[in-house]
mmCIF file of C-alpha atoms and ligand atoms in Angstrom:
data_model
loop_
_atom_site.group_PDB
_atom_site.id
_atom_site.type_symbol
_atom_site.label_atom_id
_atom_site.label_comp_id
_atom_site.label_asym_id
_atom_site.label_seq_id
_atom_site.Cartn_x
_atom_site.Cartn_y
_atom_site.Cartn_z
ATOM 1 C CA MET A 10 -0.066 0.220 0.241
ATOM 2 C CA THR A 11 0.810 3.607 -1.062
ATOM 3 C CA ALA A 12 -0.299 5.997 1.028
ATOM 4 C CA GLN A 13 -2.416 8.772 -0.168
ATOM 5 C CA ILE A 14 -1.590 12.064 0.751
ATOM 6 C CA LEU A 15 -2.996 14.806 3.052
ATOM 7 C CA ASP A 16 -2.667 17.283 0.699
ATOM 8 C CA GLY A 17 -2.167 20.867 3.413
ATOM 9 C CA LYS A 18 -0.635 22.850 0.362
ATOM 10 C CA ALA A 19 -3.751 22.531 -1.374
ATOM 11 C CA THR A 20 -5.959 22.368 1.425
ATOM 12 C CA ALA A 21 -4.637 25.295 2.797
ATOM 13 C CA ALA A 22 -5.543 27.465 -0.722
ATOM 14 C CA ALA A 23 -8.984 26.752 -0.932
ATOM 15 C CA ILE A 24 -9.406 28.094 2.514
ATOM 16 C CA LYS A 25 -7.841 31.186 1.653
ATOM 17 C CA SER A 26 -9.911 31.794 -1.675
ATOM 18 C CA ASP A 27 -13.373 31.158 0.262
ATOM 19 C CA LEU A 28 -12.303 33.729 2.505
ATOM 20 C CA THR A 29 -11.189 36.077 0.006
ATOM 21 C CA VAL A 30 -14.478 36.473 -0.442
ATOM 22 C CA ARG A 31 -15.124 37.019 2.627
ATOM 23 C CA VAL A 32 -13.040 39.848 3.433
ATOM 24 C CA ALA A 33 -14.260 41.762 0.469
ATOM 25 C CA ALA A 34 -17.852 41.524 2.205
ATOM 26 C CA LEU A 35 -16.655 42.894 5.529
ATOM 27 C CA LYS A 36 -15.103 45.617 3.950
ATOM 28 C CA GLU A 37 -18.061 46.315 2.250
ATOM 29 C CA LYS A 38 -19.150 46.646 5.392
ATOM 30 C CA GLY A 39 -16.357 48.635 6.777
ATOM 31 C CA ILE A 40 -14.914 46.333 8.592
ATOM 32 C CA THR A 41 -11.133 45.095 6.886
ATOM 33 C CA PRO A 42 -9.630 42.536 8.956
ATOM 34 C CA GLY A 43 -5.899 42.897 10.255
ATOM 35 C CA LEU A 44 -3.787 40.280 11.981
ATOM 36 C CA GLY A 45 -1.030 41.375 14.291
ATOM 37 C CA THR A 46 1.941 39.467 15.033
ATOM 38 C CA VAL A 47 4.434 39.903 18.181
ATOM 39 C CA LEU A 48 7.991 38.046 17.022
ATOM 40 C CA VAL A 49 10.362 38.148 19.329
ATOM 41 C CA GLY A 50 14.384 37.488 19.090
ATOM 42 C CA ASP A 51 15.782 35.773 15.811
ATOM 43 C CA ASP A 52 14.907 32.526 16.166
ATOM 44 C CA PRO A 53 15.215 31.467 12.193
ATOM 45 C CA GLY A 54 11.895 29.014 11.959
ATOM 46 C CA SER A 55 10.076 31.690 13.647
ATOM 47 C CA GLN A 56 10.716 34.231 11.670
ATOM 48 C CA LYS A 57 9.734 32.341 8.134
ATOM 49 C CA TYR A 58 6.412 30.958 9.717
ATOM 50 C CA VAL A 59 6.174 34.807 10.447
ATOM 51 C CA ALA A 60 6.557 35.802 7.302
ATOM 52 C CA GLY A 61 4.086 33.642 6.227
ATOM 53 C CA LYS A 62 1.233 34.367 8.328
ATOM 54 C CA HIS A 63 1.576 38.273 6.516
ATOM 55 C CA ARG A 64 2.335 36.485 2.753
ATOM 56 C CA ASP A 65 -0.892 34.565 3.728
ATOM 57 C CA CYS A 66 -2.968 37.914 4.553
ATOM 58 C CA ALA A 67 -1.510 40.115 1.800
ATOM 59 C CA GLN A 68 -3.360 36.534 -0.306
ATOM 60 C CA VAL A 69 -6.891 37.499 0.958
ATOM 61 C CA GLY A 70 -6.396 40.943 1.735
ATOM 62 C CA ILE A 71 -6.136 41.323 5.383
ATOM 63 C CA ALA A 72 -3.971 43.874 6.826
ATOM 64 C CA SER A 73 -0.767 43.057 8.085
ATOM 65 C CA ILE A 74 0.993 44.584 11.705
ATOM 66 C CA GLN A 75 3.879 43.765 12.952
ATOM 67 C CA ARG A 76 5.663 43.798 15.773
ATOM 68 C CA GLU A 77 9.321 43.068 16.454
ATOM 69 C CA LEU A 78 12.120 43.149 19.933
ATOM 70 C CA PRO A 79 15.040 41.602 20.005
ATOM 71 C CA ALA A 80 15.769 38.900 21.808
ATOM 72 C CA THR A 81 17.222 40.716 24.780
ATOM 73 C CA ALA A 82 13.685 42.441 24.921
ATOM 74 C CA THR A 83 12.202 42.277 28.844
ATOM 75 C CA GLN A 84 8.955 40.838 30.223
ATOM 76 C CA GLU A 85 8.028 44.236 30.561
ATOM 77 C CA GLU A 86 8.648 45.199 26.746
ATOM 78 C CA ILE A 87 6.883 42.234 24.822
ATOM 79 C CA GLU A 88 4.398 43.602 27.506
ATOM 80 C CA ALA A 89 4.154 46.833 26.527
ATOM 81 C CA VAL A 90 3.367 45.508 23.116
ATOM 82 C CA VAL A 91 0.441 43.565 24.459
ATOM 83 C CA ARG A 92 -0.788 46.183 25.781
ATOM 84 C CA GLU A 93 -0.490 48.763 22.585
ATOM 85 C CA LEU A 94 -2.478 45.821 20.649
ATOM 86 C CA ASN A 95 -5.439 45.392 22.748
ATOM 87 C CA GLU A 96 -5.701 49.520 21.829
ATOM 88 C CA ASP A 97 -5.045 49.356 18.708
ATOM 89 C CA PRO A 98 -8.047 49.250 16.724
ATOM 90 C CA ALA A 99 -6.245 48.040 13.343
ATOM 91 C CA CYS A 100 -5.120 45.645 15.302
ATOM 92 C CA THR A 101 -8.590 42.831 15.299
ATOM 93 C CA GLY A 102 -6.794 39.530 16.361
ATOM 94 C CA TYR A 103 -3.253 38.899 17.305
ATOM 95 C CA ILE A 104 -0.816 36.166 17.845
ATOM 96 C CA VAL A 105 2.491 36.162 20.504
ATOM 97 C CA GLN A 106 4.739 33.816 17.820
ATOM 98 C CA LEU A 107 6.147 31.308 20.534
ATOM 99 C CA PRO A 108 7.828 29.880 21.896
ATOM 100 C CA LEU A 109 9.587 33.578 23.257
ATOM 101 C CA PRO A 110 13.298 33.338 24.873
ATOM 102 C CA ARG A 111 13.947 32.127 27.732
ATOM 103 C CA GLY A 112 14.146 34.114 30.830
ATOM 104 C CA ILE A 113 10.535 35.339 29.417
ATOM 105 C CA ASP A 114 6.921 33.824 31.257
ATOM 106 C CA GLU A 115 4.965 33.026 28.510
ATOM 107 C CA ASN A 116 1.926 32.202 30.496
ATOM 108 C CA ARG A 117 2.113 35.923 31.689
ATOM 109 C CA VAL A 118 2.046 37.511 28.706
ATOM 110 C CA LEU A 119 -0.713 35.284 26.856
ATOM 111 C CA GLU A 120 -2.934 35.840 29.981
ATOM 112 C CA LEU A 121 -2.654 39.470 29.201
ATOM 113 C CA MET A 122 -3.738 39.214 26.082
ATOM 114 C CA ASP A 123 -7.682 40.512 24.915
ATOM 115 C CA PRO A 124 -9.459 37.365 24.665
ATOM 116 C CA ASP A 125 -11.653 38.691 22.130
ATOM 117 C CA LYS A 126 -8.323 39.667 20.105
ATOM 118 C CA ASP A 127 -6.722 36.028 20.791
ATOM 119 C CA ALA A 128 -6.509 34.450 17.165
ATOM 120 C CA ASP A 129 -4.282 31.830 18.245
ATOM 121 C CA GLY A 130 -7.215 29.729 20.166
ATOM 122 C CA LEU A 131 -4.586 29.928 23.296
ATOM 123 C CA HIS A 132 -5.167 32.997 26.018
ATOM 124 C CA PRO A 133 -6.464 30.856 29.214
ATOM 125 C CA MET A 134 -10.355 32.103 29.047
ATOM 126 C CA ASN A 135 -10.654 30.607 25.046
ATOM 127 C CA LEU A 136 -8.330 26.640 26.092
ATOM 128 C CA GLY A 137 -11.548 27.723 28.970
ATOM 129 C CA ARG A 138 -14.254 28.090 26.669
ATOM 130 C CA LEU A 139 -13.689 25.403 24.496
ATOM 131 C CA VAL A 140 -13.101 22.397 27.880
ATOM 132 C CA LEU A 141 -16.158 24.017 28.491
ATOM 133 C CA ASN A 142 -17.996 23.536 24.714
ATOM 134 C CA GLU A 143 -18.647 27.657 24.675
ATOM 135 C CA PRO A 144 -18.079 29.077 21.355
ATOM 136 C CA ALA A 145 -14.069 29.918 20.915
ATOM 137 C CA PRO A 146 -11.039 30.216 18.494
ATOM 138 C CA LEU A 147 -10.182 27.236 17.883
ATOM 139 C CA PRO A 148 -6.446 26.716 18.424
ATOM 140 C CA CYS A 149 -4.956 26.626 14.613
ATOM 141 C CA THR A 150 -3.263 23.475 14.099
ATOM 142 C CA PRO A 151 -5.527 20.931 16.641
ATOM 143 C CA ASN A 152 -8.337 22.612 13.940
ATOM 144 C CA GLY A 153 -5.910 22.188 10.242
ATOM 145 C CA ILE A 154 -5.552 18.700 11.600
ATOM 146 C CA LEU A 155 -9.162 18.481 11.777
ATOM 147 C CA THR A 156 -10.638 20.063 8.535
ATOM 148 C CA LEU A 157 -7.539 18.385 6.169
ATOM 149 C CA LEU A 158 -9.282 14.655 7.806
ATOM 150 C CA ARG A 159 -12.298 16.221 7.414
ATOM 151 C CA ARG A 160 -11.682 17.445 3.664
ATOM 152 C CA HIS A 161 -10.219 14.081 3.257
ATOM 153 C CA GLY A 162 -13.234 12.010 3.827
ATOM 154 C CA VAL A 163 -11.001 9.894 7.023
ATOM 155 C CA GLU A 164 -13.468 9.071 9.703
ATOM 156 C CA ILE A 165 -12.912 10.774 12.704
ATOM 157 C CA LYS A 166 -15.846 9.336 14.589
ATOM 158 C CA GLY A 167 -15.379 6.859 16.526
ATOM 159 C CA ALA A 168 -11.410 6.227 15.838
ATOM 160 C CA GLU A 169 -9.112 5.441 17.760
ATOM 161 C CA VAL A 170 -6.506 8.158 17.784
ATOM 162 C CA VAL A 171 -3.547 8.194 19.620
ATOM 163 C CA VAL A 172 -1.596 12.101 20.183
ATOM 164 C CA VAL A 173 2.515 11.950 20.980
ATOM 165 C CA GLY A 174 3.349 15.302 22.420
ATOM 166 C CA ARG A 175 1.574 17.229 25.173
ATOM 167 C CA GLY A 176 2.882 21.279 24.253
ATOM 168 C CA VAL A 177 0.689 23.788 24.803
ATOM 169 C CA THR A 178 -0.447 24.393 20.751
ATOM 170 C CA ILE A 179 -0.837 20.840 19.453
ATOM 171 C CA GLY A 180 -0.460 18.278 22.278
ATOM 172 C CA ARG A 181 -2.811 19.423 25.173
ATOM 173 C CA PRO A 182 -5.654 21.181 22.974
ATOM 174 C CA MET A 183 -5.706 18.995 20.425
ATOM 175 C CA PRO A 184 -7.986 15.790 22.305
ATOM 176 C CA LEU A 185 -10.234 18.297 23.616
ATOM 177 C CA LEU A 186 -11.497 19.122 19.906
ATOM 178 C CA LEU A 187 -11.052 15.156 19.267
ATOM 179 C CA THR A 188 -13.713 14.055 21.907
ATOM 180 C CA ARG A 189 -16.035 16.834 21.209
ATOM 181 C CA ARG A 190 -19.404 15.301 19.999
ATOM 182 C CA SER A 191 -19.110 16.350 16.760
ATOM 183 C CA GLU A 192 -16.052 14.569 16.174
ATOM 184 C CA ASN A 193 -16.741 11.801 18.569
ATOM 185 C CA ALA A 194 -13.003 10.185 18.218
ATOM 186 C CA THR A 195 -11.299 8.016 21.711
ATOM 187 C CA VAL A 196 -8.129 9.728 22.252
ATOM 188 C CA THR A 197 -4.923 7.788 23.654
ATOM 189 C CA GLN A 198 -2.010 10.940 24.894
ATOM 190 C CA CYS A 199 0.877 9.427 24.645
ATOM 191 C CA HIS A 200 4.778 11.824 25.940
ATOM 192 C CA THR A 201 7.731 11.334 26.823
ATOM 193 C CA GLY A 202 6.713 9.100 30.240
ATOM 194 C CA THR A 203 4.665 6.978 28.414
ATOM 195 C CA ARG A 204 6.831 3.092 28.426
ATOM 196 C CA ASP A 205 5.263 1.698 25.356
ATOM 197 C CA LEU A 206 4.926 4.003 22.945
ATOM 198 C CA SER A 207 5.072 1.681 20.293
ATOM 199 C CA SER A 208 1.612 -0.682 21.235
ATOM 200 C CA HIS A 209 -0.454 2.467 21.226
ATOM 201 C CA LEU A 210 0.432 3.309 17.774
ATOM 202 C CA LYS A 211 -0.665 -0.474 16.423
ATOM 203 C CA GLN A 212 -3.983 0.333 17.876
ATOM 204 C CA ALA A 213 -4.605 3.705 16.530
ATOM 205 C CA ASP A 214 -6.721 4.841 13.100
ATOM 206 C CA ILE A 215 -5.549 7.782 13.652
ATOM 207 C CA ILE A 216 -2.261 9.374 14.731
ATOM 208 C CA ILE A 217 -0.947 12.480 15.508
ATOM 209 C CA ALA A 218 3.048 12.829 16.426
ATOM 210 C CA ALA A 219 3.927 15.825 17.170
ATOM 211 C CA ALA A 220 7.269 15.365 19.963
ATOM 212 C CA GLY A 221 9.523 16.904 17.211
ATOM 213 C CA SER A 222 11.536 13.690 17.704
ATOM 214 C CA ALA A 223 12.401 12.952 14.431
ATOM 215 C CA HIS A 224 11.551 9.845 12.595
ATOM 216 C CA LEU A 225 9.770 8.902 16.205
ATOM 217 C CA VAL A 226 6.820 7.049 14.765
ATOM 218 C CA ARG A 227 8.488 4.283 12.518
ATOM 219 C CA PRO A 228 6.287 1.551 9.925
ATOM 220 C CA GLU A 229 6.542 -1.222 11.973
ATOM 221 C CA ASP A 230 4.526 0.806 14.987
ATOM 222 C CA VAL A 231 1.612 1.945 12.188
ATOM 223 C CA LYS A 232 -1.375 -0.074 11.668
ATOM 224 C CA PRO A 233 -2.474 -1.305 7.798
ATOM 225 C CA GLY A 234 -4.611 1.904 6.959
ATOM 226 C CA ALA A 235 -3.544 4.262 9.966
ATOM 227 C CA ALA A 236 -4.460 7.295 8.590
ATOM 228 C CA VAL A 237 -0.934 9.692 9.837
ATOM 229 C CA LEU A 238 -0.212 12.685 10.249
ATOM 230 C CA ASP A 239 3.089 14.340 10.757
ATOM 231 C CA VAL A 240 3.446 17.641 12.654
ATOM 232 C CA GLY A 241 6.680 17.596 14.554
ATOM 233 C CA VAL A 242 9.664 19.726 13.162
ATOM 234 C CA SER A 243 13.749 18.873 13.733
ATOM 235 C CA ARG A 244 16.315 20.071 11.684
ATOM 236 C CA SER A 245 19.093 17.868 9.448
ATOM 237 C CA ALA A 246 22.353 18.987 9.787
ATOM 238 C CA GLU A 247 21.683 20.753 6.181
ATOM 239 C CA GLY A 248 18.879 22.597 7.844
ATOM 240 C CA LYS A 249 16.034 20.964 5.945
ATOM 241 C CA ILE A 250 13.545 19.486 7.633
ATOM 242 C CA VAL A 251 13.221 16.328 9.424
ATOM 243 C CA GLY A 252 9.232 15.207 10.503
ATOM 244 C CA ASP A 253 8.405 12.992 12.979
ATOM 245 C CA VAL A 254 6.931 9.868 10.927
ATOM 246 C CA HIS A 255 10.137 7.986 8.948
ATOM 247 C CA PRO A 256 9.373 7.516 5.070
ATOM 248 C CA GLU A 257 8.462 3.893 5.186
ATOM 249 C CA VAL A 258 5.729 4.547 6.943
ATOM 250 C CA ALA A 259 3.972 6.004 3.477
ATOM 251 C CA GLU A 260 3.741 2.001 2.917
ATOM 252 C CA VAL A 261 1.940 1.110 5.817
ATOM 253 C CA ALA A 262 -0.570 4.015 5.991
ATOM 254 C CA ALA A 263 -3.498 4.274 3.843
ATOM 255 C CA TRP A 264 -3.374 8.400 4.845
ATOM 256 C CA ILE A 265 0.236 10.656 5.021
ATOM 257 C CA SER A 266 0.537 14.127 5.319
ATOM 258 C CA PRO A 267 3.973 15.167 4.117
ATOM 259 C CA ASN A 268 6.399 17.670 6.282
ATOM 260 C CA PRO A 269 6.634 19.990 4.664
ATOM 261 C CA GLY A 270 2.845 20.385 2.636
ATOM 262 C CA GLY A 271 0.910 18.809 5.283
ATOM 263 C CA VAL A 272 0.062 20.595 8.445
ATOM 264 C CA GLY A 273 2.280 23.550 8.514
ATOM 265 C CA PRO A 274 0.233 25.330 6.068
ATOM 266 C CA MET A 275 -3.459 24.059 7.601
ATOM 267 C CA THR A 276 -1.897 26.353 10.876
ATOM 268 C CA ARG A 277 -1.453 29.347 9.148
ATOM 269 C CA ALA A 278 -5.499 29.201 6.835
ATOM 270 C CA GLN A 279 -6.393 28.224 10.268
ATOM 271 C CA LEU A 280 -5.824 30.825 11.406
ATOM 272 C CA LEU A 281 -7.019 33.286 8.807
ATOM 273 C CA VAL A 282 -9.816 31.924 9.328
ATOM 274 C CA ASN A 283 -9.943 32.658 13.420
ATOM 275 C CA VAL A 284 -9.095 36.964 11.996
ATOM 276 C CA VAL A 285 -11.861 36.619 9.773
ATOM 277 C CA GLU A 286 -14.229 35.360 11.970
ATOM 278 C CA ALA A 287 -14.184 37.683 14.719
ATOM 279 C CA ALA A 288 -14.584 40.742 12.233
ATOM 280 C CA GLU A 289 -17.247 38.580 11.071
ATOM 281 C CA ARG A 290 -18.498 38.458 14.820
ATOM 282 C CA SER A 291 -18.007 42.136 15.466
ATOM 283 C CA VAL A 292 -20.666 42.647 12.737
ATOM 284 C CA GLY A 293 -22.954 40.381 13.909
HETATM 285 N N1 LIG B 307 1.011 31.833 18.309
HETATM 286 C C1 LIG B 307 1.794 30.426 18.302
HETATM 287 N N2 LIG B 307 3.305 30.199 18.046
HETATM 288 C C2 LIG B 307 3.652 28.820 17.174
HETATM 289 C C3 LIG B 307 2.438 28.595 16.176
HETATM 290 C C4 LIG B 307 1.246 28.684 16.860
HETATM 291 O O1 LIG B 307 0.189 28.131 16.221
HETATM 292 N N3 LIG B 307 1.230 29.456 17.382
HETATM 293 N N4 LIG B 307 2.896 26.874 15.515
HETATM 294 C C5 LIG B 307 4.141 26.924 15.516
HETATM 295 C C6 LIG B 307 4.864 27.216 14.922
HETATM 296 N N5 LIG B 307 3.896 27.838 13.432
HETATM 297 C C7 LIG B 307 2.774 29.138 13.858
HETATM 298 O O2 LIG B 307 3.659 29.300 14.241
HETATM 299 C C8 LIG B 307 4.151 27.007 12.279
HETATM 300 C C9 LIG B 307 4.433 26.166 11.892
HETATM 301 C C10 LIG B 307 5.064 25.358 10.452
HETATM 302 C C11 LIG B 307 4.364 26.355 9.790
HETATM 303 C C12 LIG B 307 4.269 26.302 8.003
HETATM 304 O O3 LIG B 307 4.127 26.493 7.345
HETATM 305 N N6 LIG B 307 5.423 25.359 7.939
HETATM 306 C C13 LIG B 307 5.686 24.704 6.322
HETATM 307 C C14 LIG B 307 7.540 24.175 6.240
HETATM 308 C C15 LIG B 307 8.444 26.079 5.770
HETATM 309 C C16 LIG B 307 9.531 25.701 6.398
HETATM 310 O O4 LIG B 307 10.476 25.848 5.215
HETATM 311 O O5 LIG B 307 9.968 26.117 7.590
HETATM 312 C C17 LIG B 307 5.211 23.707 5.698
HETATM 313 O O6 LIG B 307 4.996 22.495 6.847
HETATM 314 O O7 LIG B 307 5.163 23.403 5.063
HETATM 315 C C18 LIG B 307 3.724 27.631 9.666
HETATM 316 C C19 LIG B 307 3.455 27.853 11.219
HETATM 317 C C20 LIG B 307 5.169 26.699 16.579
HETATM 318 N N7 LIG B 307 4.628 28.094 17.149
#
């Protein structure tokens, strides 16, 4: 078997095309959605991701507001930028690019954001709303993964899903989305404390690998016919992306997301969805 591709690039392009129409309709009502980004430091990966987010904004007609601070920025300097974006009427939604440099209290920064402008769905109020089943912007990568599966017709309802990783942007919120009544999946969350990862992976209909550990998921661990989403990013000595999923998994799985070209573009598309939905809410 050779797996079919969960094509994030093409799916994100379709989402952006739909958003272009919605943004134009908002502009006719006098609303221009504006995405703000706060980038602290000079991590090349973060710089690339933020640049991609602003490229996407330009494509669909969303205004861009960029704030950059040096790696030496203090907690107070970062918080001042967050306060400024909270007050800026041109900024209808924004994100703080993670991770922040060592020594910065990330949670304090996220808590300071106006939850109504939280385009990432990572403010504690919005994560709480997700737990309580209340409307909230959804975290971009988990929601991007669900959209990718749905648009390719992969059955989520009743599926045994293994999520590998417990980070704030993916691993923690992913099971919250998957276990809503609308998805009805059964989820096992694995992490560095899991004794026998392989035994869990072998049971999974869907594997979401977000550990950041190169080629962690191997072909012998995957049930034939499973859908495998590769979210992890490690870098080779040449700077190339190495995912969490071994390339030979494609010989066993029915569906696989490429990396790059799978979940990354979907993360960016869902961010734009959150920005546009917030602007639409503001006009009723
Ligand atoms: N505030 C946030 N910070 C971070 C998030 C997040 O959702 N919100 N997630 C990740 C990084 N991330 C989003 O910011 C992100 C990762 C990857 C991509 C992407 O388009 N990747 C491309 C490859 C790009 C490359 O060549 O390096 C792909 O997969 O095709 C976009 C966004 C951590 N921080």
